């Protein structure tokens, strides 16, 4: 019906313009960049610094143009070329970064699902934090790449209540207006509380609410819950030995309720862990650099009294470190 | 990623060009049509014949242009104008017809849900028979019109297993390639058979399969079921006093498996019923006239040895009859 972007999309893009951490130059030539990248990966060894210098300062649209220019100049797929040249954490990060955002999420979702114990939180992030149309783009990209639907693979790799929750949120196409129904927030806060109090959990009702209501409506419901109970729903869901479903449920609520706060927690956990969780660290920085990483950095500092840049610098090394710091908005090395 | 129509969409449009029953003239003027419709609804009484003559021979894109021309000429919404002029079955049919297809489905879904006993089969039709992108357009139109998501309203108006089934299929964004996985068809035919044999029904597995697999894959599974069991899954689901869920399950399988056959059955039931079910009759003719009503007519004749046109002519009267027959492809009155 509408082929022009909705005002929700316009608002989102405006917000991203302000809250992205990525630094992009005013002047840009896809052909020159393609040539630079070619040179960087030719001869003996790879010039990672040159790769970071170029790709670490290009947005999604520009990266796409570079891939196209590269293909035209050298009749070769740049993604494939880089895959074969780069190694380990740095390679992974560059490979994630160079993909179109929706296609990248499709890859992240697929990798998360194919683990013997699937990374549910990656699926939850993609489902809960994206706008309705962004999530849809991921589902499109997934079908194009894997010839199956995302919900089909989510269902095939999970069971029981987790499956119901994940298939529900990954299939959602939520209303995005700000209107809320206060009476509904009230009654559904009660439904959630009854389900939690019960211990037995009326999972179906909880899943229905989380997978169909608009985010504005859900926030109203969570606020109402806190007012009525004197404690937040996520605190109420904290138990000593939570099962997978309970963890997934909390993650869903947290990422629906406050994405920045959620990402700060993921980053903190990734850095804190002995040896650093590069998957989580790379994913959050790569996927948010063009969106709201500046905001996440501010939240991170408020919460940890150390800047995210410092924390990343301390826990990583080499080209991987340089690349992450570039995406975090550090212009000099 | 792709902004041009996929080859699935191109194929679908080509098929609709051949299988539509609607007859559209080569020459067309939106302004003239708007003027004709204005005259037809002015003065004493309404000239229904003129309305049928014009609207009964215009496709969705043309009807949209007419609405726009009308709005420009008379600063009035044609849909609202017609609503106030036309009465009963004829009015309803014209009102349904004049809307954009996706918007019309949104209205049909909403009306079906708001009944005290929801018309599940309307939701199932919209979910199972449309292509992935058509269903998505309906979900978009629904959000635009009702400021809630379709799955949200489906969930709010249903409970239990029916809710799980309907929310699942209405949220699907199925893969549409023709590739099938024979091993999977085999194992999931067994899953379906075990669930049915069981009596207790492992609903979750059945719902997962029906709401996530591609239609080609599902047809392979249903075929395999029939081979293994010597009887079709829909026959196996026939019991003396089926509950709502069982009926909905059969309807889902039938509409996923063979839309034309399904519609023939709906039309037959609507006409057979004492007094005719105008809701079903109008819906099928209005929604399929631009798509595959010619094919449905052929199937109808094969199955009932009487043409659909004759059956409709026998069971309806007046302008309502004339309008339906026009959409069925009858040029003269």
Short mmCIF file of N, CA, C and O in Angstrom, two decimals, chain A residues 1-2 64 100 102-103 132-133 136-137 139-141 143-144 147-149 151-152 155-156 163-164 167 171-176 179 204-205 208 211-214, chain B residues 1-2 64 100 102-103 132-133 136-137 139-141 143-144 147-149 151-152 155-156 163-164 167 171-176 179 204-205 208 211-214:
data_model
loop_
_atom_site.label_atom_id
_atom_site.label_comp_id
_atom_site.label_asym_id
_atom_site.label_seq_id
_atom_site.Cartn_x
_atom_site.Cartn_y
_atom_site.Cartn_z
N UNK A 1 0.85 -1.19 0.00
CA UNK A 1 0.00 0.00 0.00
C UNK A 1 0.89 1.24 0.00
O UNK A 1 0.85 2.07 -0.88
N UNK A 2 1.78 1.35 1.01
CA UNK A 2 2.73 2.45 1.04
C UNK A 2 4.05 1.95 0.49
O UNK A 2 4.58 0.99 1.00
N UNK A 64 28.31 -1.87 0.10
CA UNK A 64 27.65 -2.57 -1.00
C UNK A 64 28.23 -2.10 -2.33
O UNK A 64 28.51 -2.91 -3.22
N UNK A 100 25.64 -7.07 3.92
CA UNK A 100 24.46 -6.23 4.16
C UNK A 100 23.89 -6.55 5.53
O UNK A 100 23.86 -7.72 5.92
N UNK A 102 20.94 -7.01 6.82
CA UNK A 102 19.93 -8.07 6.93
C UNK A 102 20.56 -9.44 6.64
O UNK A 102 20.25 -10.42 7.31
N UNK A 103 21.44 -9.47 5.65
CA UNK A 103 22.10 -10.71 5.30
C UNK A 103 23.02 -11.16 6.44
O UNK A 103 23.12 -12.35 6.77
N UNK A 132 9.84 -3.82 12.95
CA UNK A 132 9.08 -4.84 12.22
C UNK A 132 9.64 -5.04 10.82
O UNK A 132 9.82 -6.17 10.37
N UNK A 133 9.96 -3.94 10.13
CA UNK A 133 10.45 -4.08 8.76
C UNK A 133 11.88 -4.58 8.69
O UNK A 133 12.25 -5.30 7.76
N UNK A 136 11.71 -8.24 9.12
CA UNK A 136 11.22 -8.81 7.88
C UNK A 136 12.33 -8.94 6.85
O UNK A 136 12.43 -9.94 6.13
N UNK A 137 13.19 -7.94 6.77
CA UNK A 137 14.31 -7.99 5.83
C UNK A 137 15.25 -9.16 6.16
O UNK A 137 15.78 -9.81 5.27
N UNK A 139 14.27 -11.93 7.57
CA UNK A 139 13.57 -13.16 7.16
C UNK A 139 13.69 -13.35 5.65
O UNK A 139 13.86 -14.48 5.17
N UNK A 140 13.60 -12.25 4.89
CA UNK A 140 13.77 -12.33 3.44
C UNK A 140 15.17 -12.81 3.09
O UNK A 140 15.35 -13.69 2.26
N UNK A 141 16.17 -12.18 3.73
CA UNK A 141 17.57 -12.52 3.44
C UNK A 141 17.82 -13.98 3.79
O UNK A 141 18.55 -14.69 3.09
N UNK A 143 15.68 -16.52 3.75
CA UNK A 143 15.10 -17.40 2.72
C UNK A 143 15.97 -17.42 1.48
O UNK A 143 16.18 -18.46 0.85
N UNK A 144 16.49 -16.25 1.11
CA UNK A 144 17.30 -16.14 -0.10
C UNK A 144 18.59 -16.94 0.06
O UNK A 144 19.04 -17.62 -0.85
N UNK A 147 17.32 -20.97 1.60
CA UNK A 147 16.21 -21.69 0.95
C UNK A 147 15.29 -22.37 1.96
O UNK A 147 14.70 -23.42 1.68
N UNK A 148 15.23 -21.81 3.13
CA UNK A 148 14.26 -22.22 4.13
C UNK A 148 13.86 -20.95 4.86
O UNK A 148 14.57 -19.94 4.81
N UNK A 149 12.71 -20.98 5.56
CA UNK A 149 12.35 -19.78 6.30
C UNK A 149 13.09 -19.79 7.64
O UNK A 149 13.46 -20.84 8.17
N UNK A 151 11.85 -19.00 10.56
CA UNK A 151 11.04 -19.64 11.61
C UNK A 151 11.09 -21.16 11.49
O UNK A 151 11.00 -21.88 12.48
N UNK A 152 11.23 -21.63 10.26
CA UNK A 152 11.33 -23.07 10.02
C UNK A 152 12.60 -23.63 10.68
O UNK A 152 12.55 -24.66 11.35
N UNK A 155 12.35 -23.46 14.49
CA UNK A 155 11.51 -24.56 15.00
C UNK A 155 12.24 -25.89 14.93
O UNK A 155 12.11 -26.72 15.82
N UNK A 156 13.03 -26.08 13.88
CA UNK A 156 13.71 -27.36 13.69
C UNK A 156 14.85 -27.55 14.70
O UNK A 156 15.22 -28.69 15.00
N UNK A 163 10.89 -23.22 21.91
CA UNK A 163 10.51 -23.17 20.51
C UNK A 163 9.32 -22.25 20.32
O UNK A 163 9.30 -21.41 19.41
N UNK A 164 8.32 -22.41 21.16
CA UNK A 164 7.11 -21.57 21.02
C UNK A 164 7.46 -20.10 21.15
O UNK A 164 6.98 -19.25 20.41
N UNK A 167 9.82 -19.05 17.99
CA UNK A 167 9.06 -18.99 16.73
C UNK A 167 8.08 -17.82 16.78
O UNK A 167 7.91 -17.09 15.80
N UNK A 171 8.56 -14.49 14.25
CA UNK A 171 7.52 -14.33 13.23
C UNK A 171 6.72 -13.05 13.40
O UNK A 171 5.84 -12.76 12.60
N UNK A 172 7.00 -12.30 14.45
CA UNK A 172 6.18 -11.12 14.76
C UNK A 172 6.34 -10.04 13.71
O UNK A 172 7.40 -9.91 13.08
N UNK A 173 5.28 -9.31 13.48
CA UNK A 173 5.34 -8.12 12.62
C UNK A 173 4.55 -7.06 13.39
O UNK A 173 3.42 -6.76 13.08
N UNK A 174 5.18 -6.54 14.43
CA UNK A 174 4.49 -5.76 15.45
C UNK A 174 4.00 -4.41 14.94
O UNK A 174 4.63 -3.78 14.10
N UNK A 175 2.90 -3.95 15.54
CA UNK A 175 2.46 -2.58 15.33
C UNK A 175 3.48 -1.67 15.99
O UNK A 175 4.00 -1.97 17.06
N UNK A 176 3.78 -0.52 15.33
CA UNK A 176 4.86 0.31 15.85
C UNK A 176 4.44 1.70 16.30
O UNK A 176 5.28 2.54 16.58
N UNK A 179 0.64 4.64 20.48
CA UNK A 179 -0.59 4.54 21.25
C UNK A 179 -0.53 3.32 22.16
O UNK A 179 -0.12 2.26 21.74
N UNK A 204 1.75 -20.26 27.57
CA UNK A 204 1.08 -19.83 26.34
C UNK A 204 0.65 -18.37 26.41
O UNK A 204 0.80 -17.63 25.44
N UNK A 205 0.12 -17.96 27.55
CA UNK A 205 -0.31 -16.57 27.68
C UNK A 205 0.88 -15.63 27.68
O UNK A 205 0.85 -14.57 27.04
N UNK A 208 2.13 -15.45 24.15
CA UNK A 208 1.23 -14.66 23.31
C UNK A 208 1.48 -13.17 23.51
O UNK A 208 1.62 -12.40 22.55
N UNK A 211 4.91 -12.03 22.13
CA UNK A 211 5.17 -12.15 20.69
C UNK A 211 4.17 -11.38 19.82
O UNK A 211 4.38 -11.30 18.61
N UNK A 212 3.11 -10.82 20.41
CA UNK A 212 2.17 -10.11 19.54
C UNK A 212 2.01 -8.62 19.86
O UNK A 212 1.74 -7.83 18.97
N UNK A 213 2.18 -8.21 21.10
CA UNK A 213 1.91 -6.82 21.44
C UNK A 213 2.99 -5.88 20.90
O UNK A 213 4.15 -6.27 20.75
N UNK A 214 2.62 -4.63 20.69
CA UNK A 214 3.60 -3.64 20.24
C UNK A 214 4.59 -3.37 21.37
O UNK A 214 4.29 -3.59 22.55
N UNK B 1 16.84 -6.30 0.03
CA UNK B 1 17.91 -6.79 -0.83
C UNK B 1 17.45 -6.72 -2.29
O UNK B 1 18.02 -6.05 -3.12
N UNK B 2 16.34 -7.37 -2.57
CA UNK B 2 15.75 -7.30 -3.90
C UNK B 2 14.61 -6.30 -3.88
O UNK B 2 13.70 -6.46 -3.08
N UNK B 64 -8.28 1.55 -8.01
CA UNK B 64 -7.54 2.50 -7.19
C UNK B 64 -7.48 3.86 -7.89
O UNK B 64 -7.69 4.91 -7.27
N UNK B 100 -8.58 -2.08 -2.06
CA UNK B 100 -7.35 -2.75 -2.48
C UNK B 100 -7.36 -4.17 -1.92
O UNK B 100 -7.79 -4.38 -0.78
N UNK B 102 -5.23 -6.17 -0.47
CA UNK B 102 -4.66 -6.41 0.86
C UNK B 102 -5.53 -5.76 1.94
O UNK B 102 -5.75 -6.34 3.00
N UNK B 103 -6.02 -4.57 1.64
CA UNK B 103 -6.87 -3.87 2.60
C UNK B 103 -8.20 -4.61 2.78
O UNK B 103 -8.72 -4.72 3.89
N UNK B 132 3.74 -15.65 0.35
CA UNK B 132 4.37 -15.04 1.53
C UNK B 132 4.25 -13.51 1.46
O UNK B 132 3.92 -12.86 2.46
N UNK B 133 4.51 -12.93 0.30
CA UNK B 133 4.47 -11.47 0.20
C UNK B 133 3.05 -10.92 0.21
O UNK B 133 2.81 -9.83 0.72
N UNK B 136 2.00 -10.85 3.76
CA UNK B 136 2.68 -9.73 4.40
C UNK B 136 1.98 -8.41 4.12
O UNK B 136 1.84 -7.56 5.01
N UNK B 137 1.51 -8.23 2.88
CA UNK B 137 0.79 -7.01 2.52
C UNK B 137 -0.50 -6.88 3.35
O UNK B 137 -0.89 -5.79 3.75
N UNK B 139 -0.88 -8.10 6.36
CA UNK B 139 -0.47 -7.73 7.73
C UNK B 139 -0.14 -6.24 7.81
O UNK B 139 -0.46 -5.58 8.80
N UNK B 140 0.49 -5.72 6.76
CA UNK B 140 0.77 -4.28 6.72
C UNK B 140 -0.52 -3.47 6.70
O UNK B 140 -0.68 -2.50 7.45
N UNK B 141 -1.44 -3.87 5.82
CA UNK B 141 -2.71 -3.15 5.69
C UNK B 141 -3.48 -3.20 7.01
O UNK B 141 -4.12 -2.23 7.41
N UNK B 143 -2.27 -3.42 10.09
CA UNK B 143 -1.68 -2.49 11.06
C UNK B 143 -2.07 -1.05 10.75
O UNK B 143 -2.35 -0.26 11.64
N UNK B 144 -2.09 -0.72 9.46
CA UNK B 144 -2.40 0.63 9.03
C UNK B 144 -3.85 0.98 9.39
O UNK B 144 -4.15 2.07 9.85
N UNK B 147 -4.35 -0.27 13.68
CA UNK B 147 -3.36 0.12 14.67
C UNK B 147 -3.04 -1.00 15.67
O UNK B 147 -2.74 -0.77 16.83
N UNK B 148 -3.19 -2.20 15.20
CA UNK B 148 -2.74 -3.37 15.95
C UNK B 148 -2.25 -4.37 14.92
O UNK B 148 -2.59 -4.26 13.74
N UNK B 149 -1.46 -5.34 15.35
CA UNK B 149 -1.03 -6.33 14.36
C UNK B 149 -2.12 -7.38 14.19
O UNK B 149 -2.92 -7.62 15.10
N UNK B 151 -1.71 -10.62 13.97
CA UNK B 151 -1.49 -11.75 14.88
C UNK B 151 -1.93 -11.41 16.31
O UNK B 151 -2.38 -12.27 17.06
N UNK B 152 -1.81 -10.13 16.66
CA UNK B 152 -2.24 -9.66 17.98
C UNK B 152 -3.75 -9.85 18.13
O UNK B 152 -4.24 -10.35 19.15
N UNK B 155 -4.69 -13.55 18.22
CA UNK B 155 -4.42 -14.12 19.55
C UNK B 155 -5.44 -13.66 20.57
O UNK B 155 -5.86 -14.42 21.44
N UNK B 156 -5.87 -12.39 20.45
CA UNK B 156 -6.80 -11.85 21.45
C UNK B 156 -8.20 -12.44 21.31
O UNK B 156 -8.96 -12.46 22.27
N UNK B 163 -5.68 -21.03 18.81
CA UNK B 163 -4.87 -19.82 18.81
C UNK B 163 -3.46 -20.11 18.31
O UNK B 163 -2.93 -19.39 17.48
N UNK B 164 -2.88 -21.19 18.83
CA UNK B 164 -1.51 -21.52 18.42
C UNK B 164 -1.43 -21.76 16.91
O UNK B 164 -0.50 -21.31 16.24
N UNK B 167 -2.24 -18.23 15.01
CA UNK B 167 -1.14 -17.26 15.15
C UNK B 167 0.07 -17.77 14.35
O UNK B 167 0.75 -16.99 13.69
N UNK B 171 1.42 -15.71 10.93
CA UNK B 171 2.72 -15.06 11.07
C UNK B 171 3.76 -15.65 10.13
O UNK B 171 4.90 -15.20 10.10
N UNK B 172 3.38 -16.66 9.37
CA UNK B 172 4.36 -17.36 8.53
C UNK B 172 4.87 -16.47 7.41
O UNK B 172 4.16 -15.60 6.93
N UNK B 173 6.10 -16.71 7.04
CA UNK B 173 6.67 -16.04 5.86
C UNK B 173 7.45 -17.13 5.14
O UNK B 173 8.66 -17.22 5.20
N UNK B 174 6.68 -18.01 4.50
CA UNK B 174 7.22 -19.28 4.02
C UNK B 174 8.21 -19.13 2.87
O UNK B 174 8.07 -18.26 2.03
N UNK B 175 9.14 -20.07 2.82
CA UNK B 175 10.00 -20.19 1.66
C UNK B 175 9.14 -20.65 0.49
O UNK B 175 8.24 -21.47 0.66
N UNK B 176 9.41 -20.11 -0.70
CA UNK B 176 8.50 -20.41 -1.82
C UNK B 176 9.15 -21.16 -2.97
O UNK B 176 8.54 -21.32 -4.02
N UNK B 179 12.10 -26.58 -4.32
CA UNK B 179 12.94 -27.66 -3.80
C UNK B 179 12.25 -28.34 -2.63
O UNK B 179 11.71 -27.67 -1.77
N UNK B 204 1.62 -29.44 19.17
CA UNK B 204 2.74 -28.53 18.92
C UNK B 204 3.53 -28.92 17.68
O UNK B 204 3.92 -28.07 16.89
N UNK B 205 3.76 -30.22 17.52
CA UNK B 205 4.52 -30.66 16.35
C UNK B 205 3.72 -30.45 15.07
O UNK B 205 4.26 -30.01 14.06
N UNK B 208 3.76 -26.78 14.34
CA UNK B 208 5.07 -26.35 13.84
C UNK B 208 5.22 -26.70 12.36
O UNK B 208 5.61 -25.86 11.55
N UNK B 211 2.90 -24.56 10.12
CA UNK B 211 3.08 -23.11 10.09
C UNK B 211 4.48 -22.68 9.65
O UNK B 211 4.71 -21.50 9.45
N UNK B 212 5.41 -23.64 9.49
CA UNK B 212 6.74 -23.18 9.08
C UNK B 212 7.22 -23.74 7.74
O UNK B 212 7.99 -23.08 7.05
N UNK B 213 6.78 -24.91 7.35
CA UNK B 213 7.32 -25.52 6.13
C UNK B 213 6.78 -24.83 4.87
O UNK B 213 5.68 -24.30 4.87
N UNK B 214 7.55 -24.91 3.81
CA UNK B 214 7.10 -24.34 2.53
C UNK B 214 5.93 -25.18 2.00
O UNK B 214 5.76 -26.34 2.37
#
